mmCIF file of C-alpha atoms and ligand atoms in Angstrom:
data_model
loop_
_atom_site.group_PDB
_atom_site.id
_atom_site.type_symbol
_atom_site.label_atom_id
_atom_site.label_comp_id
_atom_site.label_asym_id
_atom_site.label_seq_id
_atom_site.Cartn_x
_atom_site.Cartn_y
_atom_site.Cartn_z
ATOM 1 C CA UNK A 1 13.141 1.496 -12.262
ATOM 2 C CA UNK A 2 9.635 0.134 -12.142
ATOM 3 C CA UNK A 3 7.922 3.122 -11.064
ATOM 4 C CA UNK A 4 9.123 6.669 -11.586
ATOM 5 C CA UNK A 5 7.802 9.852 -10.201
ATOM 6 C CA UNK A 6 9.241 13.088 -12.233
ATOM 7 C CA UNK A 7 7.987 16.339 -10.437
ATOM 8 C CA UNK A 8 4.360 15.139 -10.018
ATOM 9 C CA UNK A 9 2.093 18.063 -8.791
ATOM 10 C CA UNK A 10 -1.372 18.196 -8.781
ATOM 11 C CA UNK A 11 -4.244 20.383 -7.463
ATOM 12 C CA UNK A 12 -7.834 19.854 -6.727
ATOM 13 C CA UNK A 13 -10.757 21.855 -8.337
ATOM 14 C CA UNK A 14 -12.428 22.348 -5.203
ATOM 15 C CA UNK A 15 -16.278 24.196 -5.302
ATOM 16 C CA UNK A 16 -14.435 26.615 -2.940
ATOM 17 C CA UNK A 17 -11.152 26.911 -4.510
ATOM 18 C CA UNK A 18 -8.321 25.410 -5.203
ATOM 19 C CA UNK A 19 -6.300 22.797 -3.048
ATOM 20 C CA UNK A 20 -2.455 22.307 -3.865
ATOM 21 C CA UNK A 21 -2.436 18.370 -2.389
ATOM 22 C CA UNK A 22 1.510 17.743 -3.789
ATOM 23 C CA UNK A 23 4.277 19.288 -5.063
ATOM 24 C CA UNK A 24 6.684 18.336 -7.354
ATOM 25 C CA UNK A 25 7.326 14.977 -6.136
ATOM 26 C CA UNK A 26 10.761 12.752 -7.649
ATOM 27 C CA UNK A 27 11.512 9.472 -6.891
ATOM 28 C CA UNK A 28 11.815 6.251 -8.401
ATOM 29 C CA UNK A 29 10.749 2.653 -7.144
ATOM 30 C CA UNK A 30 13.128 -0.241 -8.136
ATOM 31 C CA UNK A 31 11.801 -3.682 -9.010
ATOM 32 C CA UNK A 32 10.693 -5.952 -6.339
ATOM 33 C CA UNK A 33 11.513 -3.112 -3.880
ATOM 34 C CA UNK A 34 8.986 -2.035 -0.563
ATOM 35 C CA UNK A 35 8.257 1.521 -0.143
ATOM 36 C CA UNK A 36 6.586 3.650 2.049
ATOM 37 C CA UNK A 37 5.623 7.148 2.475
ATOM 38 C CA UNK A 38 4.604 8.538 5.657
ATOM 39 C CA UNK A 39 3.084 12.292 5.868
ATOM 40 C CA UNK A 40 0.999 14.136 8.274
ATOM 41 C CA UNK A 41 -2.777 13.274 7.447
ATOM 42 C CA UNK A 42 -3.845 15.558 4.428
ATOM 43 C CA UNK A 43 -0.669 15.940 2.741
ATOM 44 C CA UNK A 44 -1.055 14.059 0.013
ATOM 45 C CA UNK A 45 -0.206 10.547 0.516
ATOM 46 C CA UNK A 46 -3.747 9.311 -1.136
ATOM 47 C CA UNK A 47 -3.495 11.287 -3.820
ATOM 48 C CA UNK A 48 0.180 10.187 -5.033
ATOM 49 C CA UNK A 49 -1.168 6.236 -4.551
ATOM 50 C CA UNK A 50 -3.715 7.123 -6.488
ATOM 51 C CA UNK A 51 -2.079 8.772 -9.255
ATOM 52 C CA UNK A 52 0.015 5.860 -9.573
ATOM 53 C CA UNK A 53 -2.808 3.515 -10.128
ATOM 54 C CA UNK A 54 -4.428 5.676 -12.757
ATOM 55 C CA UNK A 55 -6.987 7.326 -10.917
ATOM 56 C CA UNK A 56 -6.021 10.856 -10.795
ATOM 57 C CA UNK A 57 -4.059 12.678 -13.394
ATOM 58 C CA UNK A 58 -1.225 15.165 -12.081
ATOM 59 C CA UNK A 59 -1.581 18.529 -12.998
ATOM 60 C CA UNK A 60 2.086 18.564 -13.509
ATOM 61 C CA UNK A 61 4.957 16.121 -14.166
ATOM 62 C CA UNK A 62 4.709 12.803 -14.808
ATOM 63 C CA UNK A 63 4.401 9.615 -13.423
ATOM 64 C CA UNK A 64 5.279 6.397 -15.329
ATOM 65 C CA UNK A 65 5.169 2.690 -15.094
ATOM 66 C CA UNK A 66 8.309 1.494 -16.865
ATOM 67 C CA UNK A 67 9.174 4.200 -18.417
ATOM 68 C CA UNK A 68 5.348 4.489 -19.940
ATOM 69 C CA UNK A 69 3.076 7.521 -18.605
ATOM 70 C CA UNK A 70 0.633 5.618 -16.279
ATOM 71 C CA UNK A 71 -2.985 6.789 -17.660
ATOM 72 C CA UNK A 72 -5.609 4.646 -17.146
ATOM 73 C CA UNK A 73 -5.938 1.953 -13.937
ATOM 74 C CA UNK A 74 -3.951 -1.337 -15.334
ATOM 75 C CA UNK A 75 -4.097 -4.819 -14.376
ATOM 76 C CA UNK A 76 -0.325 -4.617 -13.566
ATOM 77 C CA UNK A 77 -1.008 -2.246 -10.887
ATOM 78 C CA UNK A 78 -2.926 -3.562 -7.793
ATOM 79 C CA UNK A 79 -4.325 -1.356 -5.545
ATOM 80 C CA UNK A 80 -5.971 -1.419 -1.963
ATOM 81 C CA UNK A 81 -7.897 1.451 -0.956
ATOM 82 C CA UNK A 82 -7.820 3.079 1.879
ATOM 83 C CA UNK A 83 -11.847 2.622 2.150
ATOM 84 C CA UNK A 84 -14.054 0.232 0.937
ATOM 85 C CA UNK A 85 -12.433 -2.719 1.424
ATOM 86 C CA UNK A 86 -14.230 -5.873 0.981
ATOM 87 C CA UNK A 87 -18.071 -5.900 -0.179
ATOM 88 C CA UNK A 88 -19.754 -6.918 2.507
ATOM 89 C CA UNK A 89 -22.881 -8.961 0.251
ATOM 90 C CA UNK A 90 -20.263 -10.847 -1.528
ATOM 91 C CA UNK A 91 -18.939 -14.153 -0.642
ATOM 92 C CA UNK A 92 -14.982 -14.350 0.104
ATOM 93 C CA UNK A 93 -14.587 -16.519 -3.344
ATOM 94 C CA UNK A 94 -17.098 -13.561 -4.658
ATOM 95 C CA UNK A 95 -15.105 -10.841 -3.848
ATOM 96 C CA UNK A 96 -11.538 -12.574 -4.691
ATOM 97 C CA UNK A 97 -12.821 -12.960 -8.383
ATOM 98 C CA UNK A 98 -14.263 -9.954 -8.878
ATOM 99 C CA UNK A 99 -11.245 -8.129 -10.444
ATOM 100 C CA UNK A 100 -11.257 -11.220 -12.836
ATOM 101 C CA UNK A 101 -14.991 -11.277 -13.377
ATOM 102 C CA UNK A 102 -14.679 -8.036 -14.577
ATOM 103 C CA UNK A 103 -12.339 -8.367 -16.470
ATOM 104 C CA UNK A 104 -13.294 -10.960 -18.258
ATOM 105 C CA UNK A 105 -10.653 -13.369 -17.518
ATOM 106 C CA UNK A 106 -12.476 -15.685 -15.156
ATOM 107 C CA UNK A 107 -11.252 -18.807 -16.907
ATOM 108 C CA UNK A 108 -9.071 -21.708 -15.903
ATOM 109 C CA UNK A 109 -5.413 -20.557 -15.106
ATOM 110 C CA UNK A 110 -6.986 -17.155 -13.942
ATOM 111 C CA UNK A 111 -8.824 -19.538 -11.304
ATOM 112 C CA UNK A 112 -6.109 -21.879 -10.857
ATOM 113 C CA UNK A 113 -3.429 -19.150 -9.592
ATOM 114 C CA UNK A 114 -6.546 -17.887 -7.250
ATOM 115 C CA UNK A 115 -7.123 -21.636 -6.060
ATOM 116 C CA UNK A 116 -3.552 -21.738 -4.920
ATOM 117 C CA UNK A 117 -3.236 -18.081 -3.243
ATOM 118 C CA UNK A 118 -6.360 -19.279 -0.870
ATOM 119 C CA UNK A 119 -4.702 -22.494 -0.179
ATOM 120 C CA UNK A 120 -1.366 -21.229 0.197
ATOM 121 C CA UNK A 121 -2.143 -18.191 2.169
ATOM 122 C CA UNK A 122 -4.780 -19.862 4.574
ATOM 123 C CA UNK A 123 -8.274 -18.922 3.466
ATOM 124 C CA UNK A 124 -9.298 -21.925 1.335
ATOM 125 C CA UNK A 125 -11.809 -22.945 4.407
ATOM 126 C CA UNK A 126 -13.102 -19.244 4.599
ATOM 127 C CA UNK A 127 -14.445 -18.820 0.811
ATOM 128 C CA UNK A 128 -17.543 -19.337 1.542
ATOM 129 C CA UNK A 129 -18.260 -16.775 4.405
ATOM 130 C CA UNK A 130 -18.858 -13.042 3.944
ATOM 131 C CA UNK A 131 -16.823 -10.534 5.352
ATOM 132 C CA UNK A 132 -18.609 -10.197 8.180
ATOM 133 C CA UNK A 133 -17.688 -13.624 9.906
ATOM 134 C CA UNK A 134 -14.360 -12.671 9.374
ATOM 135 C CA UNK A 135 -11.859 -11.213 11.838
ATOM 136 C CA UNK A 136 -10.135 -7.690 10.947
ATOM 137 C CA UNK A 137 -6.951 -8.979 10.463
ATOM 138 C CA UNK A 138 -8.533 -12.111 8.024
ATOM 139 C CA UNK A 139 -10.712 -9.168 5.909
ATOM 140 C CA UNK A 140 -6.948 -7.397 5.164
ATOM 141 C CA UNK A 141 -5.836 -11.306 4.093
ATOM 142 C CA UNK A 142 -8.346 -11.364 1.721
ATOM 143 C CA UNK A 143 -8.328 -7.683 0.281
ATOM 144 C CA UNK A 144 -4.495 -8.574 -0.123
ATOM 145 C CA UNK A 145 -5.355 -11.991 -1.982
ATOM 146 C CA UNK A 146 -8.309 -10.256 -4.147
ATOM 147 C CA UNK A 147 -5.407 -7.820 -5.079
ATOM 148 C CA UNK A 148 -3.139 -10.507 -6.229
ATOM 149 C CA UNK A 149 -5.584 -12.393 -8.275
ATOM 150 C CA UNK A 150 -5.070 -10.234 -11.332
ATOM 151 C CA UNK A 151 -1.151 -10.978 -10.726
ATOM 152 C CA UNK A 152 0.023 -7.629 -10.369
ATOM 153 C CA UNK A 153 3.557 -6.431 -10.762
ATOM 154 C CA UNK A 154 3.037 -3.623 -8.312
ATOM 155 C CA UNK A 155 1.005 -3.538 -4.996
ATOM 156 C CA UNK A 156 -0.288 0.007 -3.746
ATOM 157 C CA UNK A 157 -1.670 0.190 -0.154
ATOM 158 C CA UNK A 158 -3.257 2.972 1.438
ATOM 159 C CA UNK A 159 -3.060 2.434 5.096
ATOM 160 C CA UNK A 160 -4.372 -0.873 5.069
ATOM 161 C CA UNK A 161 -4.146 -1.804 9.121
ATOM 162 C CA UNK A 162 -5.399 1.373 10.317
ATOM 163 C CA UNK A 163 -8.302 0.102 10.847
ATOM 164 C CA UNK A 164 -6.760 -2.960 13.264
ATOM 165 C CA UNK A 165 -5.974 -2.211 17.082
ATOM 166 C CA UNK A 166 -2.195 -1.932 17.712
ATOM 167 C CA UNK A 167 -1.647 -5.791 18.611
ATOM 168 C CA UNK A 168 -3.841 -7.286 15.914
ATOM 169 C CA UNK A 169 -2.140 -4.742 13.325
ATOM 170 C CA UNK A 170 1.725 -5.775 14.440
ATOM 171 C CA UNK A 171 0.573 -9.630 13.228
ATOM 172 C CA UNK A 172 -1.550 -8.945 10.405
ATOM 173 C CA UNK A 173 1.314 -5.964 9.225
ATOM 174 C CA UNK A 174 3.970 -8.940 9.602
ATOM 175 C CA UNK A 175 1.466 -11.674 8.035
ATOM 176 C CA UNK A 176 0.523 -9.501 4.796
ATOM 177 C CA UNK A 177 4.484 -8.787 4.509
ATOM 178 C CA UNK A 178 5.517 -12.119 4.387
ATOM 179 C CA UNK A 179 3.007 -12.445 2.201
ATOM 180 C CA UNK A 180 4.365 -9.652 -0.722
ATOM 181 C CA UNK A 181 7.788 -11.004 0.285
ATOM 182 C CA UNK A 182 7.251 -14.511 -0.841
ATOM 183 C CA UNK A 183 5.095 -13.316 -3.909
ATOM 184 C CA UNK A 184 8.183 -11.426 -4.698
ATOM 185 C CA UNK A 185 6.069 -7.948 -5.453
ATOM 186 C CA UNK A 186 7.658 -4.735 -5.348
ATOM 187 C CA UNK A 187 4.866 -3.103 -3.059
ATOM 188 C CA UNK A 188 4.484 0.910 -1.954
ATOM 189 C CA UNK A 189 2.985 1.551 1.317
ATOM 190 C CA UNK A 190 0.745 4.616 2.480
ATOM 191 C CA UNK A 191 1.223 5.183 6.463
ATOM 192 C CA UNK A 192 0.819 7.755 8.492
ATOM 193 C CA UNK A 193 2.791 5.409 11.245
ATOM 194 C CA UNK A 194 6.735 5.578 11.206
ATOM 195 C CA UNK A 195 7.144 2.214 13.224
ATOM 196 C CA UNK A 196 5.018 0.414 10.514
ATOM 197 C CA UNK A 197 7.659 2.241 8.049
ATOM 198 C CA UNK A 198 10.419 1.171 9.253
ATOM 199 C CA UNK A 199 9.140 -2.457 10.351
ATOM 200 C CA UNK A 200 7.932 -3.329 6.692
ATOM 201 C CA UNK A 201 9.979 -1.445 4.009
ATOM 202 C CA UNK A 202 13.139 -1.061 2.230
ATOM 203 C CA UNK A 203 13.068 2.651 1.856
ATOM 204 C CA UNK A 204 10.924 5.388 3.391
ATOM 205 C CA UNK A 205 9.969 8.138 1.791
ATOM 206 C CA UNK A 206 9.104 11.795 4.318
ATOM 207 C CA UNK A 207 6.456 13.988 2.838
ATOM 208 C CA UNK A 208 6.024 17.297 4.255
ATOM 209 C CA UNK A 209 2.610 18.599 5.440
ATOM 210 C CA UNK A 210 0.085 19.772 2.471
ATOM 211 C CA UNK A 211 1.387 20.457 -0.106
ATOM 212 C CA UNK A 212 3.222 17.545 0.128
ATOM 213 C CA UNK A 213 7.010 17.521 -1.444
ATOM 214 C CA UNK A 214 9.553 14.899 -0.502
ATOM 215 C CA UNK A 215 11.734 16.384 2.871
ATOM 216 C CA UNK A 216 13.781 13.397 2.368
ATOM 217 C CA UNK A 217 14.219 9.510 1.404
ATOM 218 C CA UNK A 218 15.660 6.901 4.099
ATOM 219 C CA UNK A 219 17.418 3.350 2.853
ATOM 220 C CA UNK A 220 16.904 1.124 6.119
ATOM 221 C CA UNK A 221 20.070 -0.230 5.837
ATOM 222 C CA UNK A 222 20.677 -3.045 8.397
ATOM 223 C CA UNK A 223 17.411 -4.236 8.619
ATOM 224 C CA UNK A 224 16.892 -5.940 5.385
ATOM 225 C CA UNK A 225 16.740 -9.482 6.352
ATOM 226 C CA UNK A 226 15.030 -9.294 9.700
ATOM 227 C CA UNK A 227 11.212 -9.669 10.459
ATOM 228 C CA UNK A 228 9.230 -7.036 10.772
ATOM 229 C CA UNK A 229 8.627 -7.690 14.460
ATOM 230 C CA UNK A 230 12.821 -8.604 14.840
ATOM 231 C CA UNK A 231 13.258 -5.150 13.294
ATOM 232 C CA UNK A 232 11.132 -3.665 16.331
ATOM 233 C CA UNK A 233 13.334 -4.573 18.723
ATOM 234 C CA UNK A 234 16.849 -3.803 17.110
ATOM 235 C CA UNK A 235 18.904 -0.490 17.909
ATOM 236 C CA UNK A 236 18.725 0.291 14.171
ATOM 237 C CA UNK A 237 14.794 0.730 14.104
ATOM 238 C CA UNK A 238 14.811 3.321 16.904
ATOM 239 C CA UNK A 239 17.850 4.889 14.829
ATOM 240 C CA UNK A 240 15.677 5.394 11.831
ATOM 241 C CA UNK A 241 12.338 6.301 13.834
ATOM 242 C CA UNK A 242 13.874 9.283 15.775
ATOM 243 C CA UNK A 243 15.701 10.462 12.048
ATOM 244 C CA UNK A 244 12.138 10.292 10.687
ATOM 245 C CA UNK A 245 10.073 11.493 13.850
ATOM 246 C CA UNK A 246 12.434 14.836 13.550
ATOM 247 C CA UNK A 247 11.652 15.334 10.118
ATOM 248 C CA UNK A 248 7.598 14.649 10.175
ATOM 249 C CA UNK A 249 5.424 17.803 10.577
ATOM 250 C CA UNK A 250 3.002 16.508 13.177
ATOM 251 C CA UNK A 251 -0.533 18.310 13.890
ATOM 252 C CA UNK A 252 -0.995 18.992 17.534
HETATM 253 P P1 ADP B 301 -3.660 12.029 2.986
HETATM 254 O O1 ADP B 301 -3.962 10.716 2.341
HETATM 255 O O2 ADP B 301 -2.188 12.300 3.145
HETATM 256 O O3 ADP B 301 -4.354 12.199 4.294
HETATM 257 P P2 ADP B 301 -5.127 13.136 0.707
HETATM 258 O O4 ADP B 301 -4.304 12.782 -0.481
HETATM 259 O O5 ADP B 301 -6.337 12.335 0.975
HETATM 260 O O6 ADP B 301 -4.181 13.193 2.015
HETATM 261 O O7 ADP B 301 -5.599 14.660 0.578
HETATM 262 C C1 ADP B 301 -4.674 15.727 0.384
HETATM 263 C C2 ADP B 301 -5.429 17.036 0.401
HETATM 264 O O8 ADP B 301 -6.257 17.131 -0.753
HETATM 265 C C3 ADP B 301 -6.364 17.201 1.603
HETATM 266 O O9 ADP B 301 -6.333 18.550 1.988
HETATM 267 C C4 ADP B 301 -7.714 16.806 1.044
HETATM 268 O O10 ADP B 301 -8.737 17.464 1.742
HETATM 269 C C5 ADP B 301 -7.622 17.303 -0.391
HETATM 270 N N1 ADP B 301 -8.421 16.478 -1.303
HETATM 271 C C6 ADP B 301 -8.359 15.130 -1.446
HETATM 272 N N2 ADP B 301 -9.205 14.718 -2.419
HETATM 273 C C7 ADP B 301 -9.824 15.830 -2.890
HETATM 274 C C8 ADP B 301 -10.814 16.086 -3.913
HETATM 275 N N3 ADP B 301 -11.310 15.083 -4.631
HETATM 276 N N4 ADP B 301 -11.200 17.369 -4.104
HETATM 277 C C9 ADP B 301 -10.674 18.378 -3.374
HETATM 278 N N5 ADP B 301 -9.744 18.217 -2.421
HETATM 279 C C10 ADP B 301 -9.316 16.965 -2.172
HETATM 280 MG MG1 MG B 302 -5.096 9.079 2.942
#
């Protein structure tokens, strides 16, 4: 087990009291394996990403990165933000080495392996723009490549194509997933969407609304080799998104 969740709680300080935003959360993510977790909005979900990149400390349990308590934010743990994507006065090439830039490492394999990501993954002829002349669904392709520069074991994304309108996010949901895929990452997704759940990952994780505690854990048998957009259209995938949409407590 690469990750491992043992009864992680944690509540906020808050200037008006105190928020419970999880509780007691268990699971485990295998090597190389795709996660998600989908939750109504508030329950939690940023908070448990962001616990496993170092950010926040849980007020109880513990959360570890092979079998180590995960303290601090590590190079071995990449993580995309909900917000703040890209910086928008940076160059593409600027903001893909910044992670290396500060850490130091800006050097000649660092560069090399970032060289080859833009080439392979189709934004060698965009490194000299800024953000702004870039589509939506580009901007994710390069938060995605800035996140692999440091060569991460694990990828954590927060909600990364909620930003996209529902067509553009189908291709750029399928284009970033090839992309882990092929990179062989093991990669935990934030979503508040079950179809982008069950299109993407290998497991799917239900929290409950705030505070959030697992209601249950869902292996997508079935699906495994198929694309995400193949998976859309199979029997199996409405199977697992009527087993989920039962068990998610949505906010009218
Ligand atoms: P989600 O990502 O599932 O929408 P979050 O993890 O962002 O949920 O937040 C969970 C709960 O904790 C929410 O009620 C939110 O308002 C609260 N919360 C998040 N961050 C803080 C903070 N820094 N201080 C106090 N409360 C917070
Ligand atoms: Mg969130």
């Amino acid at each position: 087990m690469i990750v491992e969740l043992q009864g992680v709680s944690l509540t906020y300080q808050a200037p008006d009291g105190e928020v419970k935003a999880l509780d007691n959360v268990s699971f485990g993510v295998n090597e190389g394996e795709f996660v998600s977790i989908v939750g109504p909005s508030g329950c939690g979900k940023s908070t448990l990403l962001s616990i496993m990149a170092g950010l926040e400390k849980p007020t109880g349990g513990s959360a570890l990165l092979n079998g180590q308590p995960i303290s601090s934010p590590s190079p071995k743990i990449g993580y995309m933000p909900q917000k703040d994507q890209l910086f928008p006065w940076r160059t593409i090439w600027g903001n893909i080495t910044l992670g290396p830039e500060l850490q130091k490492i800006k050097s000649g394999p660092c560069i090399d392996h970032i060289n080859d990501l833009c080439r392979r993954y189709g934004i060698a002829d965009f490194i000299k723009k800024t953000p702004s002349q870039l589509s939506g669904g580009m901007r994710q392709r390069c938060a995605l490549i800035r996140t692999l520069a440091l060569s991460p074991d694990i990828l954590l994304l927060d909600e990364p194509f909620s930003a996209l309108d529902y067509q553009t996010r189908l291709a750029v949901s399928a284009d970033i997933y090839s992309i882990i895929r092929s990179e062989g990452k093991t990669a935990i997704l934030v979503t508040h969407d079950i179809s982008e759940s069950v299109s993407l990952s290998d497991r799917v994780v239900v929290l409950s609304r705030r505070p959030g505690r697992v209601k249950s854990i869902h292996s997508l048998q079935g699906l495994e080799n198929m694309s995400p957009m193949d998976r859309r259209n199979s029997d199996a995938f409405r199977q697992y998104f009527n087993d989920i949409w039962k068990e998610l407590d949505i906010n009218v």
